[in-house]
Amino acid sequence: MRKLLRAGFVRTRMMKGFWLGMVVLAGYGLFATAMNYRSAVKYGMDLGVIFTDCMFQPIMILGLTAAIYGTMFVGAEYNDGVVRNKLVVGQSRTSIYLSNYINCAAVGVLHIATAYFISWAVGFVLMGKPEIGTRNLLEACAITLLLCLSYAAVYNFCSMMINSRAHAAIVNLLLFIGMLFVASYLFQMLMQPPTYEQYSVNEANMATEIVENPRYVSGLKRDIYQFLIDFLPGGQVMQLVAGSGAVQHPSLQCLYSGMIVIVFNLAGIFFFQRKDIK
């Protein structure tokens, strides 16, 4: 597998998609940092708190860049007949599948690490030390690392199962949009308060009363929503960004990402072993 990995990384360095993804992620992080700094200065907000709020913004589009790169890298192998050539020279299907996954995962980690490093360095210069504890920072970094691995597992699976690069790109992009949309909806529902104040005005005065929120999710339904937002990569992203790195169930999120990596890779190897390579 070492030869496959070496060849894959050499090809990666020459791919425009690799460099484009790095520039987009780093640029997005810099833009978010600059906009938050501008708002903090304009409205006199605490710079350390604002820096913490924008530290993990690049993770929002990691799924997009990972989907694009994974589709381009694996799709090119099908279009150019590279997969068939690897089989002809004696490489096993398991090695081919895993080498592609490792390549996609390594690129995702490199992309987000570069984006974090650049945006954090600029944020530190502009806004000083962020208001985040060491434990929360380490937990957020661990979740980010495993998010890279889980995104790569999902997108590599789809790209390896679908011969057409165009079809694989559509599927992967729809997966990214769908996961983010579902996570956004679930997050909004879980953030609904159980009660709210209702105001009523008459000729004499204005009165308030506490009423139940009909949109509040409780009981088993809330447990299911919480599980889904912890399990789905999009849900983990939403929690990282909204919580400024502090998430409610960091250990569970890491465990769920590990499960996604194992399940999708095992399923991918199983189906790729039986796939007809034309």
GROMACS .gro file of C-alpha atoms in nm, residues 114-278:
model
  165
  114THR     CA    1  -0.382   2.512   0.770
  115ALA     CA    2  -0.705   2.711   0.794
  116TYR     CA    3  -0.702   2.700   1.174
  117PHE     CA    4  -0.334   2.795   1.194
  118ILE     CA    5  -0.367   3.097   0.964
  119SER     CA    6  -0.696   3.230   1.107
  120TRP     CA    7  -0.585   3.172   1.468
  121ALA     CA    8  -0.252   3.344   1.408
  122VAL     CA    9  -0.424   3.649   1.259
  123GLY     CA   10  -0.688   3.645   1.533
  124PHE     CA   11  -0.423   3.631   1.804
  125VAL     CA   12  -0.243   3.932   1.654
  126LEU     CA   13  -0.565   4.134   1.618
  127MET     CA   14  -0.763   4.027   1.924
  128GLY     CA   15  -0.521   3.873   2.170
  129LYS     CA   16  -0.578   3.556   2.371
  130PRO     CA   17  -0.913   3.380   2.315
  131GLU     CA   18  -1.146   3.308   2.606
  132ILE     CA   19  -1.141   2.929   2.573
  133GLY     CA   20  -1.018   2.674   2.822
  134THR     CA   21  -0.742   2.427   2.737
  135ARG     CA   22  -0.976   2.130   2.781
  136ASN     CA   23  -1.241   2.274   2.549
  137LEU     CA   24  -0.974   2.356   2.291
  138LEU     CA   25  -0.833   2.003   2.296
  139GLU     CA   26  -1.183   1.853   2.275
  140ALA     CA   27  -1.270   2.076   1.980
  141CYS     CA   28  -0.947   1.978   1.801
  142ALA     CA   29  -1.018   1.607   1.861
  143ILE     CA   30  -1.370   1.644   1.724
  144THR     CA   31  -1.234   1.832   1.422
  145LEU     CA   32  -0.978   1.560   1.352
  146LEU     CA   33  -1.239   1.285   1.364
  147LEU     CA   34  -1.476   1.496   1.155
  148CYS     CA   35  -1.210   1.499   0.883
  149LEU     CA   36  -1.187   1.120   0.902
  150SER     CA   37  -1.566   1.070   0.895
  151TYR     CA   38  -1.620   1.311   0.604
  152ALA     CA   39  -1.347   1.132   0.409
  153ALA     CA   40  -1.505   0.792   0.483
  154VAL     CA   41  -1.848   0.902   0.356
  155TYR     CA   42  -1.726   1.082   0.043
  156ASN     CA   43  -1.470   0.815  -0.047
  157PHE     CA   44  -1.740   0.548  -0.018
  158CYS     CA   45  -1.972   0.734  -0.256
  159SER     CA   46  -1.693   0.814  -0.502
  160MET     CA   47  -1.565   0.455  -0.507
  161MET     CA   48  -1.914   0.311  -0.557
  162ILE     CA   49  -2.011   0.549  -0.841
  163ASN     CA   50  -1.808   0.522  -1.161
  164SER     CA   51  -1.919   0.857  -1.301
  165ARG     CA   52  -1.733   1.154  -1.154
  166ALA     CA   53  -2.024   1.387  -1.235
  167HIS     CA   54  -2.277   1.163  -1.060
  168ALA     CA   55  -2.047   1.117  -0.760
  169ALA     CA   56  -2.003   1.495  -0.734
  170ILE     CA   57  -2.379   1.549  -0.729
  171VAL     CA   58  -2.431   1.281  -0.462
  172ASN     CA   59  -2.150   1.411  -0.241
  173LEU     CA   60  -2.262   1.773  -0.265
  174LEU     CA   61  -2.623   1.677  -0.191
  175LEU     CA   62  -2.499   1.481   0.112
  176PHE     CA   63  -2.313   1.786   0.239
  177ILE     CA   64  -2.611   2.016   0.190
  178GLY     CA   65  -2.854   1.761   0.336
  179MET     CA   66  -2.647   1.696   0.650
  180LEU     CA   67  -2.603   2.068   0.713
  181PHE     CA   68  -2.973   2.142   0.653
  182VAL     CA   69  -3.090   1.862   0.885
  183ALA     CA   70  -2.840   1.966   1.151
  184SER     CA   71  -2.950   2.329   1.131
  185TYR     CA   72  -3.315   2.231   1.174
  186LEU     CA   73  -3.242   1.999   1.466
  187PHE     CA   74  -3.024   2.260   1.635
  188GLN     CA   75  -3.292   2.526   1.605
  189MET     CA   76  -3.554   2.292   1.752
  190LEU     CA   77  -3.331   2.196   2.045
  191MET     CA   78  -3.262   2.562   2.118
  192GLN     CA   79  -3.632   2.638   2.163
  193PRO     CA   80  -3.706   2.740   2.527
  194PRO     CA   81  -3.980   2.553   2.719
  195THR     CA   82  -4.164   2.879   2.795
  196TYR     CA   83  -4.163   3.240   2.682
  197GLU     CA   84  -4.310   3.571   2.794
  198GLN     CA   85  -4.627   3.690   2.624
  199TYR     CA   86  -4.709   4.058   2.640
  200SER     CA   87  -5.060   4.203   2.645
  201VAL     CA   88  -5.148   4.573   2.641
  202ASN     CA   89  -5.471   4.732   2.761
  203GLU     CA   90  -5.577   5.088   2.835
  204ALA     CA   91  -5.443   5.076   3.190
  205ASN     CA   92  -5.105   4.902   3.158
  206MET     CA   93  -4.895   4.635   2.992
  207ALA     CA   94  -4.903   4.286   3.141
  208THR     CA   95  -4.683   3.984   3.085
  209GLU     CA   96  -4.747   3.617   3.140
  210ILE     CA   97  -4.541   3.302   3.106
  211VAL     CA   98  -4.684   3.062   2.847
  212GLU     CA   99  -4.565   2.724   2.722
  213ASN     CA  100  -4.375   2.715   2.394
  214PRO     CA  101  -4.558   2.480   2.152
  215ARG     CA  102  -4.236   2.431   1.953
  216TYR     CA  103  -4.038   2.305   2.252
  217VAL     CA  104  -3.916   1.948   2.201
  218SER     CA  105  -3.927   1.720   2.504
  219GLY     CA  106  -3.919   1.354   2.605
  220LEU     CA  107  -3.811   1.080   2.365
  221LYS     CA  108  -3.830   1.313   2.065
  222ARG     CA  109  -3.571   1.542   2.225
  223ASP     CA  110  -3.342   1.246   2.297
  224ILE     CA  111  -3.365   1.138   1.931
  225TYR     CA  112  -3.291   1.490   1.809
  226GLN     CA  113  -2.992   1.515   2.042
  227PHE     CA  114  -2.860   1.179   1.926
  228LEU     CA  115  -2.888   1.281   1.561
  229ILE     CA  116  -2.715   1.614   1.611
  230ASP     CA  117  -2.434   1.440   1.800
  231PHE     CA  118  -2.407   1.161   1.543
  232LEU     CA  119  -2.427   1.348   1.213
  233PRO     CA  120  -2.110   1.528   1.099
  234GLY     CA  121  -2.321   1.834   1.016
  235GLY     CA  122  -2.460   1.836   1.369
  236GLN     CA  123  -2.113   1.823   1.520
  237VAL     CA  124  -2.013   2.116   1.299
  238MET     CA  125  -2.313   2.321   1.414
  239GLN     CA  126  -2.233   2.257   1.778
  240LEU     CA  127  -1.865   2.343   1.736
  241VAL     CA  128  -1.942   2.674   1.569
  242ALA     CA  129  -2.239   2.775   1.787
  243GLY     CA  130  -2.071   2.669   2.110
  244SER     CA  131  -1.739   2.839   2.029
  245GLY     CA  132  -1.559   2.506   2.070
  246ALA     CA  133  -1.749   2.398   2.382
  247VAL     CA  134  -1.977   2.103   2.301
  248GLN     CA  135  -2.213   1.910   2.526
  249HIS     CA  136  -2.103   1.553   2.451
  250PRO     CA  137  -1.746   1.556   2.313
  251SER     CA  138  -1.668   1.192   2.393
  252LEU     CA  139  -1.986   1.069   2.225
  253GLN     CA  140  -1.921   1.279   1.918
  254CYS     CA  141  -1.572   1.133   1.882
  255LEU     CA  142  -1.715   0.783   1.928
  256TYR     CA  143  -1.985   0.841   1.665
  257SER     CA  144  -1.730   0.973   1.415
  258GLY     CA  145  -1.517   0.665   1.475
  259MET     CA  146  -1.821   0.446   1.411
  260ILE     CA  147  -1.890   0.625   1.082
  261VAL     CA  148  -1.528   0.571   0.974
  262ILE     CA  149  -1.537   0.199   1.054
  263VAL     CA  150  -1.883   0.127   0.908
  264PHE     CA  151  -1.832   0.315   0.580
  265ASN     CA  152  -1.484   0.173   0.523
  266LEU     CA  153  -1.591  -0.185   0.594
  267ALA     CA  154  -1.899  -0.145   0.373
  268GLY     CA  155  -1.689   0.018   0.102
  269ILE     CA  156  -1.431  -0.260   0.102
  270PHE     CA  157  -1.708  -0.523   0.094
  271PHE     CA  158  -1.889  -0.371  -0.204
  272PHE     CA  159  -1.570  -0.272  -0.388
  273GLN     CA  160  -1.452  -0.633  -0.375
  274ARG     CA  161  -1.765  -0.727  -0.575
  275LYS     CA  162  -1.770  -0.425  -0.804
  276ASP     CA  163  -1.731  -0.477  -1.178
  277ILE     CA  164  -1.441  -0.255  -1.287
  278LYS     CA  165  -1.489  -0.179  -1.655
   0.00000   0.00000   0.00000
